[in-house]
């Protein structure tokens, strides 16, 4: 299956972005809605990934400081190709913005995949929305999507 990723405006696509993220994070993973949506949404670059049938099946965002977050893919499309498409597009946006480093606040189970992909641990483990996470950083030139399968 092939996917298509587009950069979108938070103001113009807010309803669709919220619908996808609520489906994945709020209803499936039980993240409180007030935690899922924050002030960074209005400041960040957002993307939507579409299936071959042009169905919106996922989203992600890039914060001004290079933090890649809110990667949400509906369950029927959680595969390496969908995640690689989303991540590669977000990294391309970071590069176009002149950023040389990207960051993720990674759930602990996924840290080995990110480390294998060129990320380095930064700081201590912390709690976000009741989930232990590790901040990781990666120079854009070292980023590799190969090890990724599922990010939530």
PDB file of C-alpha atoms in Angstrom:
ATOM      1  CA  UNK A   1       0.000   0.000   0.000  1.00  0.00           C
ATOM      2  CA  UNK A   2       1.237   3.483  -0.720  1.00  0.00           C
ATOM      3  CA  UNK A   3       0.556   6.565   1.345  1.00  0.00           C
ATOM      4  CA  UNK A   4       0.551  10.279   0.665  1.00  0.00           C
ATOM      5  CA  UNK A   5       1.490  12.871   3.304  1.00  0.00           C
ATOM      6  CA  UNK A   6       0.531  16.543   3.163  1.00  0.00           C
ATOM      7  CA  UNK A   7       1.376  19.517   5.335  1.00  0.00           C
ATOM      8  CA  UNK A   8      -1.839  21.110   6.599  1.00  0.00           C
ATOM      9  CA  UNK A   9      -2.884  24.186   8.539  1.00  0.00           C
ATOM     10  CA  UNK A  10      -4.030  23.632  12.133  1.00  0.00           C
ATOM     11  CA  UNK A  11      -6.693  26.317  11.667  1.00  0.00           C
ATOM     12  CA  UNK A  12      -8.061  24.827   8.450  1.00  0.00           C
ATOM     13  CA  UNK A  13      -7.854  21.116   9.361  1.00  0.00           C
ATOM     14  CA  UNK A  14      -8.295  21.294  13.137  1.00  0.00           C
ATOM     15  CA  UNK A  15     -11.495  19.198  13.155  1.00  0.00           C
ATOM     16  CA  UNK A  16      -9.931  16.364  11.141  1.00  0.00           C
ATOM     17  CA  UNK A  17      -6.662  16.442  13.108  1.00  0.00           C
ATOM     18  CA  UNK A  18      -8.563  16.325  16.385  1.00  0.00           C
ATOM     19  CA  UNK A  19     -10.794  13.500  15.133  1.00  0.00           C
ATOM     20  CA  UNK A  20      -7.797  11.282  14.286  1.00  0.00           C
ATOM     21  CA  UNK A  21      -5.918  12.075  17.495  1.00  0.00           C
ATOM     22  CA  UNK A  22      -9.007  11.577  19.662  1.00  0.00           C
ATOM     23  CA  UNK A  23      -9.651   8.204  18.046  1.00  0.00           C
ATOM     24  CA  UNK A  24      -6.100   7.008  18.733  1.00  0.00           C
ATOM     25  CA  UNK A  25      -4.983   8.805  21.887  1.00  0.00           C
ATOM     26  CA  UNK A  26      -8.167   9.623  23.807  1.00  0.00           C
ATOM     27  CA  UNK A  27     -10.442   6.664  23.025  1.00  0.00           C
ATOM     28  CA  UNK A  28      -7.912   3.912  22.328  1.00  0.00           C
ATOM     29  CA  UNK A  29      -5.018   4.848  24.635  1.00  0.00           C
ATOM     30  CA  UNK A  30      -7.090   6.736  27.255  1.00  0.00           C
ATOM     31  CA  UNK A  31      -5.008   9.925  27.212  1.00  0.00           C
ATOM     32  CA  UNK A  32      -7.073  12.740  28.765  1.00  0.00           C
ATOM     33  CA  UNK A  33      -8.357  15.124  26.088  1.00  0.00           C
ATOM     34  CA  UNK A  34      -7.042  18.138  28.021  1.00  0.00           C
ATOM     35  CA  UNK A  35      -3.532  16.613  27.876  1.00  0.00           C
ATOM     36  CA  UNK A  36      -3.709  15.550  24.226  1.00  0.00           C
ATOM     37  CA  UNK A  37      -4.491  19.012  22.876  1.00  0.00           C
ATOM     38  CA  UNK A  38      -2.161  21.769  24.032  1.00  0.00           C
ATOM     39  CA  UNK A  39      -0.839  25.205  23.175  1.00  0.00           C
ATOM     40  CA  UNK A  40       1.777  23.732  20.823  1.00  0.00           C
ATOM     41  CA  UNK A  41      -0.937  22.745  18.343  1.00  0.00           C
ATOM     42  CA  UNK A  42      -1.355  26.345  17.160  1.00  0.00           C
ATOM     43  CA  UNK A  43       2.429  26.831  16.865  1.00  0.00           C
ATOM     44  CA  UNK A  44       3.349  23.543  15.185  1.00  0.00           C
ATOM     45  CA  UNK A  45       3.517  22.239  11.635  1.00  0.00           C
ATOM     46  CA  UNK A  46       0.902  19.481  11.122  1.00  0.00           C
ATOM     47  CA  UNK A  47       0.720  16.687   8.579  1.00  0.00           C
ATOM     48  CA  UNK A  48      -1.980  14.258   7.503  1.00  0.00           C
ATOM     49  CA  UNK A  49      -1.281  10.909   5.880  1.00  0.00           C
ATOM     50  CA  UNK A  50      -3.798   9.498   3.392  1.00  0.00           C
ATOM     51  CA  UNK A  51      -4.298   5.940   2.171  1.00  0.00           C
ATOM     52  CA  UNK A  52      -4.450   4.951  -1.501  1.00  0.00           C
ATOM     53  CA  UNK A  53      -8.216   5.502  -1.237  1.00  0.00           C
ATOM     54  CA  UNK A  54      -7.523   9.092  -0.049  1.00  0.00           C
ATOM     55  CA  UNK A  55      -8.793   8.319   3.464  1.00  0.00           C
ATOM     56  CA  UNK A  56      -7.117  10.371   6.211  1.00  0.00           C
ATOM     57  CA  UNK A  57      -5.522   7.645   8.341  1.00  0.00           C
ATOM     58  CA  UNK A  58      -3.011   9.488  10.506  1.00  0.00           C
ATOM     59  CA  UNK A  59      -1.338  12.667  11.604  1.00  0.00           C
ATOM     60  CA  UNK A  60       1.728  14.095  13.309  1.00  0.00           C
ATOM     61  CA  UNK A  61       3.212  17.449  14.232  1.00  0.00           C
ATOM     62  CA  UNK A  62       6.543  19.246  14.330  1.00  0.00           C
ATOM     63  CA  UNK A  63       7.002  21.875  17.045  1.00  0.00           C
ATOM     64  CA  UNK A  64       9.145  24.970  16.412  1.00  0.00           C
ATOM     65  CA  UNK A  65      11.989  23.505  18.518  1.00  0.00           C
ATOM     66  CA  UNK A  66      12.147  20.293  16.439  1.00  0.00           C
ATOM     67  CA  UNK A  67       9.984  18.077  18.671  1.00  0.00           C
ATOM     68  CA  UNK A  68       8.128  15.480  16.613  1.00  0.00           C
ATOM     69  CA  UNK A  69       4.987  14.434  18.439  1.00  0.00           C
ATOM     70  CA  UNK A  70       1.340  13.444  18.278  1.00  0.00           C
ATOM     71  CA  UNK A  71       2.021  10.705  15.731  1.00  0.00           C
ATOM     72  CA  UNK A  72      -1.356   8.975  15.453  1.00  0.00           C
ATOM     73  CA  UNK A  73      -2.231   6.302  12.898  1.00  0.00           C
ATOM     74  CA  UNK A  74      -5.554   4.472  12.914  1.00  0.00           C
ATOM     75  CA  UNK A  75      -5.148   0.844  13.867  1.00  0.00           C
ATOM     76  CA  UNK A  76      -5.885  -0.697  10.451  1.00  0.00           C
ATOM     77  CA  UNK A  77      -2.917   1.209   8.941  1.00  0.00           C
ATOM     78  CA  UNK A  78      -0.261   0.789  11.633  1.00  0.00           C
ATOM     79  CA  UNK A  79       2.613  -0.541   9.619  1.00  0.00           C
ATOM     80  CA  UNK A  80       6.206   0.321   8.842  1.00  0.00           C
ATOM     81  CA  UNK A  81       5.356   2.104   5.580  1.00  0.00           C
ATOM     82  CA  UNK A  82       2.785   4.441   7.169  1.00  0.00           C
ATOM     83  CA  UNK A  83       5.099   5.394  10.040  1.00  0.00           C
ATOM     84  CA  UNK A  84       8.106   5.803   7.765  1.00  0.00           C
ATOM     85  CA  UNK A  85       6.077   8.056   5.444  1.00  0.00           C
ATOM     86  CA  UNK A  86       4.928  10.255   8.343  1.00  0.00           C
ATOM     87  CA  UNK A  87       8.324  10.451  10.015  1.00  0.00           C
ATOM     88  CA  UNK A  88      10.244  11.107   6.815  1.00  0.00           C
ATOM     89  CA  UNK A  89       7.876  13.950   5.911  1.00  0.00           C
ATOM     90  CA  UNK A  90       8.165  15.513   9.396  1.00  0.00           C
ATOM     91  CA  UNK A  91      11.971  15.256   9.235  1.00  0.00           C
ATOM     92  CA  UNK A  92      11.901  16.863   5.774  1.00  0.00           C
ATOM     93  CA  UNK A  93       9.822  19.733   7.230  1.00  0.00           C
ATOM     94  CA  UNK A  94      12.358  20.115  10.051  1.00  0.00           C
ATOM     95  CA  UNK A  95      15.177  20.265   7.519  1.00  0.00           C
ATOM     96  CA  UNK A  96      13.320  22.831   5.396  1.00  0.00           C
ATOM     97  CA  UNK A  97      12.862  24.975   8.519  1.00  0.00           C
ATOM     98  CA  UNK A  98      16.639  24.949   9.009  1.00  0.00           C
ATOM     99  CA  UNK A  99      16.605  22.670  12.047  1.00  0.00           C
ATOM    100  CA  UNK A 100      19.556  20.328  12.370  1.00  0.00           C
ATOM    101  CA  UNK A 101      18.214  18.227  15.268  1.00  0.00           C
ATOM    102  CA  UNK A 102      14.866  16.571  15.934  1.00  0.00           C
ATOM    103  CA  UNK A 103      13.478  15.351  19.250  1.00  0.00           C
ATOM    104  CA  UNK A 104      10.886  12.851  20.446  1.00  0.00           C
ATOM    105  CA  UNK A 105       9.427  12.129  23.874  1.00  0.00           C
ATOM    106  CA  UNK A 106       9.446   8.380  23.467  1.00  0.00           C
ATOM    107  CA  UNK A 107       7.534   5.718  25.389  1.00  0.00           C
ATOM    108  CA  UNK A 108      10.072   3.431  27.035  1.00  0.00           C
ATOM    109  CA  UNK A 109       9.121   0.346  24.993  1.00  0.00           C
ATOM    110  CA  UNK A 110      10.098   2.154  21.789  1.00  0.00           C
ATOM    111  CA  UNK A 111      13.432   3.608  22.972  1.00  0.00           C
ATOM    112  CA  UNK A 112      15.505   0.744  21.427  1.00  0.00           C
ATOM    113  CA  UNK A 113      13.901   1.347  18.003  1.00  0.00           C
ATOM    114  CA  UNK A 114      14.686   5.052  18.186  1.00  0.00           C
ATOM    115  CA  UNK A 115      18.255   4.438  19.373  1.00  0.00           C
ATOM    116  CA  UNK A 116      18.719   2.026  16.459  1.00  0.00           C
ATOM    117  CA  UNK A 117      17.411   4.820  14.226  1.00  0.00           C
ATOM    118  CA  UNK A 118      20.124   7.262  15.299  1.00  0.00           C
ATOM    119  CA  UNK A 119      18.564   8.881  18.390  1.00  0.00           C
ATOM    120  CA  UNK A 120      20.463   9.541  21.636  1.00  0.00           C
ATOM    121  CA  UNK A 121      18.974   9.671  25.124  1.00  0.00           C
ATOM    122  CA  UNK A 122      18.715  13.123  26.630  1.00  0.00           C
ATOM    123  CA  UNK A 123      17.953  13.691  30.309  1.00  0.00           C
ATOM    124  CA  UNK A 124      16.065  11.412  32.661  1.00  0.00           C
ATOM    125  CA  UNK A 125      12.911   9.385  32.223  1.00  0.00           C
ATOM    126  CA  UNK A 126       9.834  11.523  32.953  1.00  0.00           C
ATOM    127  CA  UNK A 127       6.083  11.079  33.154  1.00  0.00           C
ATOM    128  CA  UNK A 128       3.729  12.522  30.534  1.00  0.00           C
ATOM    129  CA  UNK A 129       0.001  11.737  30.666  1.00  0.00           C
ATOM    130  CA  UNK A 130       0.762   8.953  33.155  1.00  0.00           C
ATOM    131  CA  UNK A 131       3.208   7.270  30.756  1.00  0.00           C
ATOM    132  CA  UNK A 132       6.962   7.015  31.413  1.00  0.00           C
ATOM    133  CA  UNK A 133       8.928   8.583  28.566  1.00  0.00           C
ATOM    134  CA  UNK A 134      12.499   9.340  27.554  1.00  0.00           C
ATOM    135  CA  UNK A 135      13.457  12.440  25.585  1.00  0.00           C
ATOM    136  CA  UNK A 136      15.601  11.495  22.621  1.00  0.00           C
ATOM    137  CA  UNK A 137      17.406  13.669  20.092  1.00  0.00           C
ATOM    138  CA  UNK A 138      18.780  12.953  16.649  1.00  0.00           C
ATOM    139  CA  UNK A 139      20.716  14.972  14.098  1.00  0.00           C
ATOM    140  CA  UNK A 140      18.569  15.114  10.962  1.00  0.00           C
ATOM    141  CA  UNK A 141      21.460  13.780   8.896  1.00  0.00           C
ATOM    142  CA  UNK A 142      21.543  10.608  11.048  1.00  0.00           C
ATOM    143  CA  UNK A 143      17.811   9.836  10.956  1.00  0.00           C
ATOM    144  CA  UNK A 144      16.770   6.403   9.672  1.00  0.00           C
ATOM    145  CA  UNK A 145      13.141   5.159   9.644  1.00  0.00           C
ATOM    146  CA  UNK A 146      13.994   1.476   9.091  1.00  0.00           C
ATOM    147  CA  UNK A 147      13.469   0.177  12.660  1.00  0.00           C
ATOM    148  CA  UNK A 148      10.005   1.696  13.210  1.00  0.00           C
ATOM    149  CA  UNK A 149       6.797  -0.302  13.346  1.00  0.00           C
ATOM    150  CA  UNK A 150       4.479   1.292  15.934  1.00  0.00           C
ATOM    151  CA  UNK A 151       4.933   4.514  17.876  1.00  0.00           C
ATOM    152  CA  UNK A 152       2.047   4.450  20.344  1.00  0.00           C
TER     153      UNK A 152
END
